[in-house]
Amino acid sequence: MSRDCGAKHRTEDGRRVGSLGAVVAPDGGAGGNMIRVKTWLDSWPVYRQLTGSDPFGRGKAARSKATEATVSRTATADRVLKSVCPFCAVGCAQNVYVKDEKIVQIEGDPDSPINRGRLCPKGSASKQLVTSPTRVTTVKYRRPYGTEWEDLDLDTAMEMIADRVLEARRKGWQEEDGGKRVNRTMGIASLGGATLDNEENYLMKKLYSALGAIQIENQARI
Amino acid sequence: MPGLGASFGRGGATNFLEDLSNSDCIVIEGSNMAECHPVGFQWVSEAKARGAKIVHIDPRFTRTSAIADLHVPLRMGTDIAFLGGLIKYVLDNDLYFKDYVVAYTNASALVNEEFADTEDLDGLFSGFDAENRMYDDSSWQYDPEEPNHSGAEQPAEAAEQERTDDHPDVKKTDRAQAAGSGGPTIPAKPRRDETLQHPRSVFQILKRHYARYTPEMVSEVCGIEPEVFLQVAKWVTDNSNRDRTTAWVYSVGWTQHSVGAQYIRTCSILQTLLGNIGRPGGGIMALRGHASIQGSTDIPTLYNLLPGYLPMPHAMQHATLDEYVADAAGKAGFWGNKRAYMTSLLKAWWGDAATAENDFAFDYLPKINGDHSSYRTIADMIEGKVSGYFLVGENPSVGHPNGRMNRFGLANLDWMVVRDLQMIESATFWKEGPEHETGELAPETIGTEVFFMPAATHVEKEGTFTQTQRVLQWRHKAVEPPNDARSDLWFYYHLGRMLRERLADSTDPRDRPLLDLTWDYPVHGETQDPDAEAVLREINGVGPDGRALNSYMQMKDDGSTSGGCWIYTGVYADEVNQAARRVPAKQMGLAGSEWGWAWPLNRRMLYNRASADPAGKPWSERKKYVWWDEDAGEWTGSDVPDFEKNKRPDYVPPDGAKAQDALAGTDPFVMQGDGKAWLFAPAGVVDGPLPTHYEPVESVVENALYPIQANPTVERIPGPWNRENPSRSEVFPFQVTTYRLTEHHTAGGMSRTLPYLSELQPEFFVEVSPELARLRGLSNGEYATLVSARTAIEAKVLVTERMRPIRLRGGQVVHQIGMPYHWSYAGISTGDSANDLLGIALDPNTHIQEDKVSTADIIPGRRPRGPAMLDLVEDYRRRAGVQSGRVGVNGRDPVEADAGEGSNL
Ligand code: SF4
Ligand code: SF4
C-alpha cells in the first residue's frame, strides 16, 4: 500500500518519486559544501529529528530544501476526476489529475471508505495504462494468411466488421435444433474481460441477443 | 457463484471488506489476500490490531501467512476434508448456534425417503446416471409439507419442466449459476422437525455424512497435524456465538477446482451452523479478481444468463413466457416475481414492439440447449464450427489454461476482433508463439483475419464497475482516448447502429429482434460517444410515469414498467446516478451507505435480518446491526435492512400467500423458496446436495475417504490438444498450483506492458522446496523445465521453504510446486506461460476449470527448442500411457500415434 511504505519509485524519465507522487530532486537535496555549519546541521535530518517537534522523522524533520522547492503534480493540475482502479475487485477509488488534457497523476482517494486513500503497486501504476510506451492506439489489420500487420482506418474497419458479422450470422443460423425452435446463430462467439463496465456488458448482451448470438462469455467464467 | 447462491440465495459476498474489522476471528482459505487484494487486506490488519485471531489455510506460505497467527499448510485440493472435519467437530461438540440453526436454516427440514448418501453408496449419492455421468436430483428433494403452505399450485408448464429438468441437455446448461440472485427453485416447502432428531432431518443427514471426517482423517488427507486442526477448530468455535463472529475469506483458490462450488458450499454449511451469516464481522467474503467481475455476472456476458441472473431461455423448456416463468409462478420468496423482472427486461430491450399480444417479444430471444461455454466453444473453433470471435479485453492465449488449445482455436476462425490497449498474445498468435517454434503453426497456414481495435483506458471513458462486495462506483471521464482508441460502449453502440442500418429494409423475420431493438442513446462529442448514464438509467428501469424506478418491488408483469437488470434497480433512484455518490468515509458509518450504490437496494450486508434473533432483537449488544423497532413498526439499524421494512418478526404467511408474502417474519434468506439458509441443497448444485471430498482430477494421492477418486461428474473436453495426466502416475509425480503476484494482473496485458510493474517482477519463476530441489537437482536462479501431457515450459527456479513437502501417514511424500501465471512472450517482461502446462477439466456446476491443482514433472535445464520439444512431451505421454497429442496443421486432425501401454484416455 503506497501510503504505508516509504519506498520510492522511478518515473519514466528516471526521476525518483515518493509514494505520494512528489518528485524528488536527483541530488537528494544534500546541498553544497560551502554552507555554514548551522545550516549544514539543519540539513541533517537526524539533527532536526532530535531537536525539533518531530522525533520520529515522519513530518517536518524529514523535509529538505528540495522537498520545499518541489511542487507536486497534484497541486498544479487543472482538474481532478473521481475514478476507480481497473485491476482487482477491491475497487479502490482514485483521484485522477489532469493538466493540459493529459493525465499527470493518479492517486488513491482518501475519502473512500474502502481504500481510505491507499493503492497497491498496480493501482499506483495505473497511469501507465494510459502512457505505456507500447500502447497501440491505431487500428491494425492482418489479412488471411498475411505475415505482417497493416494499417486501416477506423471507419473502414467498422464497415468490414459489420459485413463479417452479418455473414457469420447467416452462415451459422439455426432455426431449429433437435426439433425445437432455437432461432440463433452459432457463427459468432465473444469473450469479454471483467474490466468491462456494466454499461458495456449490458449493450453487448443486448446486441448479441438481438443478433441471435449465444456463445457469449466472460472472464467471470474463468 | 452457485456455491453461495444455492446456500443463501444470492451469489455475492455476504459482507463488505470494511466489516472484516468487526471480526473476532478471520480465516483466509483459498486466497492470498495480502498479495492479491492488498488494499482490502488493511481491514484484516485492522481486525488483528483489535485482537482478532487470523488463520491462513493455504499450501503456500505467503505474506498473508506472515501476518496470520497461524498458517495451516494443507495439501492442495483437500479443503473439503478440512472444512468437513470442522463441521463434524462443531456437531459432535454441540458448538453450533442452536437458536440460529433452528430458526434460520433448513436443519429441521425432512428429506425424501429415497435419498441415499455417499456413506451408503461408496462415494456416490442416489440418482447417479453412470452413462451420462450426471445426477438426477429428484431423490434429494424435501419431503413436502401438506397442505402446501407455499401456495405453489403447480401449473402444467412447471410439471412439464420437472419432466425435462433431468434431461442431459438441460443439465449441461449450468442452471446452477442462475442462483446468483434467487436461490434454486424448489417444488414446495418441507416438513420440519424442530427437535432436529428425525433421522431424515437435514441435521441428522449432515451428521452421518461427515461422521468419518475425524481430526485423524483430516490429518491424513490434508497432511497436517491433528493439533493444528484442533487449534483452528478451537479459535473458530470460541469466536462464533451471540457475542462473537468469525469471517471466512476465499478467492479463486477455491473456485478453480473440479469441486469448486462444493468448496464454497462446505464453508457455507460451516458458517451457517456457527450462526455467522448476516451478522457483523461474520459472513463469507468472496474476493473476486477483476475490477468488475461481479458486475460481469450481474449483467452477464455469459451464455446461460440474462441480466439479474434470469436464465437464458432453454429450447427444451421455454418456448413461451409462461413456460419460462412457470418454475417460479406461485413460489415463495422474491423469485416469485420472476415474471415482472423478465417482462421489464423485455420492455427495456424491445420497447413498444414488446406487447402482451406477442408475449412481450419473448420469442425474440435466442435459445440455448447445451453447454455453450467458453472452453466448449474453443473446441468448436478447432473443428471449424465458429466463424467470428470477439475478444474484448481478454487474453485467452495466456489467461486460459491450455494456451496451446486456445491458440489452435484462434487459428481456425474466419475472423477475429481484438479490442485491447496492447498487442496481446491473443492478437499475435498468427505470427508468434510456442507453436510457431515447434512448427505446428505458421502465418502461411492461418486464414484468420484479425482486426485489432484499440480500446480506451478506465480514465478515458465513463461508466460503473461493480467491485467484490457488490458496490457500483461511477468513474468520470478524465480525458479523451487518443487516435482510434474508443470505449467498448462506443464500439458496440456504433456496430449495432450500422447493422441496423444495413438491415433497415429487411423483411426477414429473423431480423426483427435487431430492428425492433431500443437503440437510440444520446451521443456526445466529436467521436459520437454514447451516453453511459443513459444506459445506466435503462438498466435501472422506468415506471409508467416515465420516471426512474426506485426499487424492483415496483416492477410489474403487465408491460407498464421496464428495466434492464432488476437487481440494479435503484442505482438511478430519484433520477440520480447513485453510483456516483462520494460522501467521504468520515461522514458515514462503517457500512458506507452513501459511497456508490450496492445491489440489492443499497444493502451492504446481505441477510442482515439474521443479525437479530427471531423476535427481532439483536443477538447481543456487541453484535448489534439490524433490528426490529416495535414503536416505529419497522426494521432499523446501521444498514439498509435486507428484509421488507415493515414485515413484523411474528408475521406468519396465510395459506395461499405468494412470493415475498409467503415468507415469514423469521425467514432472513428472502431469495430462497423457503426463506432459509441451506445446509443441505435439495436443488441447485449438480454434483451433490452435500460436499464430499474427492481428489483433484490430477492427483498423486489416492482418495482416503471413498473408493471414488475424483468428482464423478467432472466435465471433460477430450482431444489431442487436451490430454489429461493420469492420477497417481510416476511420470507426473508432483502437484502444481498457479497463483498471482501483487505486481502483475492475470494474463499480463495490463501489467507486463507497464514499465513500473515489469521492473518490479521482471521474469517468470517457479517456487520449489529445498527437498524437491535436492530430489531433482534444481538450483536456485537456474532454469528448470516442467512437463505435462499438454506441453513443456521453462522457468527460473526459486528454492524456498515457503513451499513444503507433505508427508502423509503411509509415508508418501507429496511435493508441491508453485507457479505465477502472468507471463508469456509479449510485453516488457516476458517468459513462458504457466497456463500452457495445464489441462482443462471443469467443475460441472460452473464450467470453471481446475487451475489450482494439477500434476507435472520438473527437470533441471531449459526446454528443447523446435520439434524436439514435441518429441519430449510425446515421450512423456507414451510413458504415462496417455494417447498421442500430436496434431496436424493448425491443430486440426489428430495425428494418431501409438497409444502407450495401458492407455485409458
Ligand atoms: S509499491 Fe507500494 S508497497 Fe511496494 S514498495 Fe512501492 S510504496 Fe511500498
Ligand atoms: S489499487 Fe490494488 S488493491 Fe486496489 S483495486 Fe487496484 S489492484 Fe486492487
mmCIF file of N, CA, C and O in Angstrom, chain B residues 616-664:
data_model
loop_
_atom_site.group_PDB
_atom_site.id
_atom_site.type_symbol
_atom_site.label_atom_id
_atom_site.label_comp_id
_atom_site.label_asym_id
_atom_site.label_seq_id
_atom_site.Cartn_x
_atom_site.Cartn_y
_atom_site.Cartn_z
ATOM 1 N N GLY B 616 -36.620 -10.402 16.699
ATOM 2 C CA GLY B 616 -36.228 -9.115 16.129
ATOM 3 C C GLY B 616 -35.251 -8.329 16.985
ATOM 4 O O GLY B 616 -34.907 -7.198 16.659
ATOM 5 N N LYS B 617 -34.797 -8.911 18.090
ATOM 6 C CA LYS B 617 -33.831 -8.218 18.971
ATOM 7 C C LYS B 617 -32.415 -8.637 18.596
ATOM 8 O O LYS B 617 -32.170 -9.785 18.219
ATOM 9 N N PRO B 618 -31.435 -7.715 18.722
ATOM 10 C CA PRO B 618 -30.053 -8.100 18.420
ATOM 11 C C PRO B 618 -29.638 -9.314 19.250
ATOM 12 O O PRO B 618 -30.045 -9.433 20.414
ATOM 13 N N TRP B 619 -28.848 -10.201 18.666
ATOM 14 C CA TRP B 619 -28.384 -11.376 19.406
ATOM 15 C C TRP B 619 -27.582 -10.955 20.627
ATOM 16 O O TRP B 619 -27.556 -11.624 21.640
ATOM 17 N N SER B 620 -26.895 -9.831 20.487
ATOM 18 C CA SER B 620 -26.137 -9.303 21.624
ATOM 19 C C SER B 620 -25.880 -7.832 21.338
ATOM 20 O O SER B 620 -25.961 -7.387 20.189
ATOM 21 N N GLU B 621 -25.563 -7.090 22.370
ATOM 22 C CA GLU B 621 -25.279 -5.667 22.211
ATOM 23 C C GLU B 621 -24.036 -5.496 21.325
ATOM 24 O O GLU B 621 -23.987 -4.627 20.468
ATOM 25 N N ARG B 622 -23.052 -6.374 21.548
ATOM 26 C CA ARG B 622 -21.784 -6.256 20.840
ATOM 27 C C ARG B 622 -21.949 -6.478 19.329
ATOM 28 O O ARG B 622 -21.215 -5.898 18.521
ATOM 29 N N LYS B 623 -22.889 -7.310 18.945
ATOM 30 C CA LYS B 623 -23.048 -7.639 17.527
ATOM 31 C C LYS B 623 -24.367 -7.109 16.974
ATOM 32 O O LYS B 623 -24.997 -7.717 16.100
ATOM 33 N N LYS B 624 -24.772 -5.980 17.483
ATOM 34 C CA LYS B 624 -25.995 -5.322 17.056
ATOM 35 C C LYS B 624 -25.820 -4.792 15.621
ATOM 36 O O LYS B 624 -24.775 -4.203 15.313
ATOM 37 N N TYR B 625 -26.792 -4.977 14.751
ATOM 38 C CA TYR B 625 -26.631 -4.442 13.385
ATOM 39 C C TYR B 625 -27.963 -3.951 12.804
ATOM 40 O O TYR B 625 -28.149 -2.771 12.573
ATOM 41 N N VAL B 626 -28.914 -4.886 12.646
ATOM 42 C CA VAL B 626 -30.249 -4.505 12.166
ATOM 43 C C VAL B 626 -31.251 -5.154 13.117
ATOM 44 O O VAL B 626 -31.082 -6.306 13.498
ATOM 45 N N TRP B 627 -32.261 -4.407 13.537
ATOM 46 C CA TRP B 627 -33.226 -4.961 14.493
ATOM 47 C C TRP B 627 -34.599 -4.366 14.253
ATOM 48 O O TRP B 627 -34.758 -3.415 13.492
ATOM 49 N N TRP B 628 -35.596 -4.960 14.914
ATOM 50 C CA TRP B 628 -36.993 -4.523 14.773
ATOM 51 C C TRP B 628 -37.298 -3.443 15.805
ATOM 52 O O TRP B 628 -37.067 -3.622 17.002
ATOM 53 N N ASP B 629 -37.808 -2.320 15.348
ATOM 54 C CA ASP B 629 -38.200 -1.225 16.237
ATOM 55 C C ASP B 629 -39.719 -1.280 16.366
ATOM 56 O O ASP B 629 -40.448 -0.901 15.442
ATOM 57 N N GLU B 630 -40.189 -1.794 17.490
ATOM 58 C CA GLU B 630 -41.623 -2.043 17.666
ATOM 59 C C GLU B 630 -42.417 -0.731 17.585
ATOM 60 O O GLU B 630 -43.475 -0.672 16.959
ATOM 61 N N ASP B 631 -41.890 0.329 18.179
ATOM 62 C CA ASP B 631 -42.630 1.600 18.195
ATOM 63 C C ASP B 631 -42.809 2.154 16.785
ATOM 64 O O ASP B 631 -43.881 2.605 16.403
ATOM 65 N N ALA B 632 -41.727 2.100 16.032
ATOM 66 C CA ALA B 632 -41.812 2.638 14.666
ATOM 67 C C ALA B 632 -42.448 1.622 13.721
ATOM 68 O O ALA B 632 -42.843 1.968 12.608
ATOM 69 N N GLY B 633 -42.528 0.371 14.144
ATOM 70 C CA GLY B 633 -43.094 -0.664 13.282
ATOM 71 C C GLY B 633 -42.227 -0.945 12.069
ATOM 72 O O GLY B 633 -42.727 -1.203 10.976
ATOM 73 N N GLU B 634 -40.910 -0.896 12.244
ATOM 74 C CA GLU B 634 -40.025 -1.147 11.101
ATOM 75 C C GLU B 634 -38.673 -1.683 11.558
ATOM 76 O O GLU B 634 -38.287 -1.550 12.727
ATOM 77 N N TRP B 635 -37.975 -2.267 10.593
ATOM 78 C CA TRP B 635 -36.609 -2.721 10.831
ATOM 79 C C TRP B 635 -35.686 -1.522 10.698
ATOM 80 O O TRP B 635 -35.878 -0.666 9.820
ATOM 81 N N THR B 636 -34.671 -1.461 11.558
ATOM 82 C CA THR B 636 -33.773 -0.318 11.531
ATOM 83 C C THR B 636 -32.377 -0.785 11.917
ATOM 84 O O THR B 636 -32.176 -1.954 12.226
ATOM 85 N N GLY B 637 -31.408 0.108 11.911
ATOM 86 C CA GLY B 637 -30.043 -0.278 12.279
ATOM 87 C C GLY B 637 -29.015 0.472 11.477
ATOM 88 O O GLY B 637 -29.303 1.538 10.917
ATOM 89 N N SER B 638 -27.808 -0.095 11.367
ATOM 90 C CA SER B 638 -26.730 0.649 10.712
ATOM 91 C C SER B 638 -26.582 0.318 9.233
ATOM 92 O O SER B 638 -25.553 0.600 8.643
ATOM 93 N N ASP B 639 -27.574 -0.307 8.632
ATOM 94 C CA ASP B 639 -27.517 -0.632 7.203
ATOM 95 C C ASP B 639 -28.969 -0.633 6.713
ATOM 96 O O ASP B 639 -29.906 -0.576 7.518
ATOM 97 N N VAL B 640 -29.145 -0.707 5.410
ATOM 98 C CA VAL B 640 -30.496 -0.885 4.881
ATOM 99 C C VAL B 640 -30.898 -2.326 5.197
ATOM 100 O O VAL B 640 -30.172 -3.249 4.847
ATOM 101 N N PRO B 641 -32.025 -2.543 5.875
ATOM 102 C CA PRO B 641 -32.404 -3.923 6.202
ATOM 103 C C PRO B 641 -32.594 -4.747 4.921
ATOM 104 O O PRO B 641 -33.203 -4.260 3.967
ATOM 105 N N ASP B 642 -32.071 -5.961 4.924
ATOM 106 C CA ASP B 642 -32.241 -6.849 3.775
ATOM 107 C C ASP B 642 -33.520 -7.656 4.015
ATOM 108 O O ASP B 642 -33.484 -8.887 4.103
ATOM 109 N N PHE B 643 -34.601 -6.948 4.129
ATOM 110 C CA PHE B 643 -35.867 -7.538 4.545
ATOM 111 C C PHE B 643 -36.923 -6.495 4.265
ATOM 112 O O PHE B 643 -36.624 -5.312 4.186
ATOM 113 N N GLU B 644 -38.173 -6.944 4.130
ATOM 114 C CA GLU B 644 -39.227 -5.937 3.957
ATOM 115 C C GLU B 644 -39.285 -5.090 5.217
ATOM 116 O O GLU B 644 -39.441 -5.599 6.325
ATOM 117 N N LYS B 645 -39.209 -3.793 4.986
ATOM 118 C CA LYS B 645 -39.027 -2.853 6.102
ATOM 119 C C LYS B 645 -40.090 -3.002 7.195
ATOM 120 O O LYS B 645 -39.802 -2.903 8.380
ATOM 121 N N ASN B 646 -41.310 -3.248 6.799
ATOM 122 C CA ASN B 646 -42.391 -3.256 7.781
ATOM 123 C C ASN B 646 -42.946 -4.638 8.094
ATOM 124 O O ASN B 646 -43.978 -4.763 8.756
ATOM 125 N N LYS B 647 -42.258 -5.681 7.596
ATOM 126 C CA LYS B 647 -42.759 -7.026 7.909
ATOM 127 C C LYS B 647 -42.389 -7.387 9.343
ATOM 128 O O LYS B 647 -41.213 -7.436 9.700
ATOM 129 N N ARG B 648 -43.418 -7.650 10.170
ATOM 130 C CA ARG B 648 -43.176 -7.907 11.588
ATOM 131 C C ARG B 648 -42.423 -9.234 11.779
ATOM 132 O O ARG B 648 -42.619 -10.170 11.023
ATOM 133 N N PRO B 649 -41.597 -9.318 12.837
ATOM 134 C CA PRO B 649 -40.892 -10.583 13.081
ATOM 135 C C PRO B 649 -41.854 -11.734 13.368
ATOM 136 O O PRO B 649 -41.508 -12.899 13.140
ATOM 137 N N ASP B 650 -43.066 -11.418 13.850
ATOM 138 C CA ASP B 650 -44.003 -12.502 14.161
ATOM 139 C C ASP B 650 -44.985 -12.770 13.018
ATOM 140 O O ASP B 650 -45.966 -13.488 13.188
ATOM 141 N N TYR B 651 -44.713 -12.194 11.854
ATOM 142 C CA TYR B 651 -45.601 -12.423 10.700
ATOM 143 C C TYR B 651 -45.556 -13.899 10.279
ATOM 144 O O TYR B 651 -44.487 -14.493 10.126
ATOM 145 N N VAL B 652 -46.771 -14.479 10.122
ATOM 146 C CA VAL B 652 -46.874 -15.859 9.632
ATOM 147 C C VAL B 652 -47.681 -15.818 8.340
ATOM 148 O O VAL B 652 -48.755 -15.240 8.312
ATOM 149 N N PRO B 653 -47.152 -16.369 7.265
ATOM 150 C CA PRO B 653 -47.875 -16.254 5.989
ATOM 151 C C PRO B 653 -49.205 -16.997 6.019
ATOM 152 O O PRO B 653 -49.278 -18.126 6.519
ATOM 153 N N PRO B 654 -50.259 -16.346 5.533
ATOM 154 C CA PRO B 654 -51.540 -17.042 5.437
ATOM 155 C C PRO B 654 -51.478 -18.098 4.336
ATOM 156 O O PRO B 654 -50.619 -18.028 3.457
ATOM 157 N N ASP B 655 -52.376 -19.056 4.399
ATOM 158 C CA ASP B 655 -52.440 -20.075 3.348
ATOM 159 C C ASP B 655 -52.614 -19.407 1.994
ATOM 160 O O ASP B 655 -53.355 -18.448 1.858
ATOM 161 N N GLY B 656 -51.911 -19.907 1.015
ATOM 162 C CA GLY B 656 -52.090 -19.393 -0.335
ATOM 163 C C GLY B 656 -51.285 -18.138 -0.625
ATOM 164 O O GLY B 656 -51.359 -17.596 -1.725
ATOM 165 N N ALA B 657 -50.501 -17.656 0.337
ATOM 166 C CA ALA B 657 -49.683 -16.466 0.089
ATOM 167 C C ALA B 657 -48.631 -16.772 -0.968
ATOM 168 O O ALA B 657 -48.206 -17.919 -1.123
ATOM 169 N N LYS B 658 -48.234 -15.719 -1.709
ATOM 170 C CA LYS B 658 -47.279 -15.913 -2.804
ATOM 171 C C LYS B 658 -46.065 -15.000 -2.631
ATOM 172 O O LYS B 658 -46.097 -14.040 -1.880
ATOM 173 N N ALA B 659 -45.019 -15.327 -3.403
ATOM 174 C CA ALA B 659 -43.789 -14.533 -3.439
ATOM 175 C C ALA B 659 -43.341 -14.150 -2.035
ATOM 176 O O ALA B 659 -43.358 -14.983 -1.126
ATOM 177 N N GLN B 660 -42.959 -12.866 -1.840
ATOM 178 C CA GLN B 660 -42.415 -12.488 -0.534
ATOM 179 C C GLN B 660 -43.438 -12.647 0.586
ATOM 180 O O GLN B 660 -43.067 -12.859 1.746
ATOM 181 N N ASP B 661 -44.752 -12.560 0.239
ATOM 182 C CA ASP B 661 -45.776 -12.702 1.283
ATOM 183 C C ASP B 661 -45.816 -14.110 1.866
ATOM 184 O O ASP B 661 -46.371 -14.332 2.939
ATOM 185 N N ALA B 662 -45.228 -15.072 1.158
ATOM 186 C CA ALA B 662 -45.223 -16.446 1.658
ATOM 187 C C ALA B 662 -44.043 -16.711 2.592
ATOM 188 O O ALA B 662 -43.897 -17.808 3.114
ATOM 189 N N LEU B 663 -43.188 -15.706 2.787
ATOM 190 C CA LEU B 663 -42.089 -15.872 3.728
ATOM 191 C C LEU B 663 -42.477 -15.262 5.072
ATOM 192 O O LEU B 663 -43.085 -14.190 5.141
ATOM 193 N N ALA B 664 -42.074 -15.945 6.148
ATOM 194 C CA ALA B 664 -42.424 -15.487 7.492
ATOM 195 C C ALA B 664 -41.495 -14.368 7.954
ATOM 196 O O ALA B 664 -40.476 -14.078 7.313
#
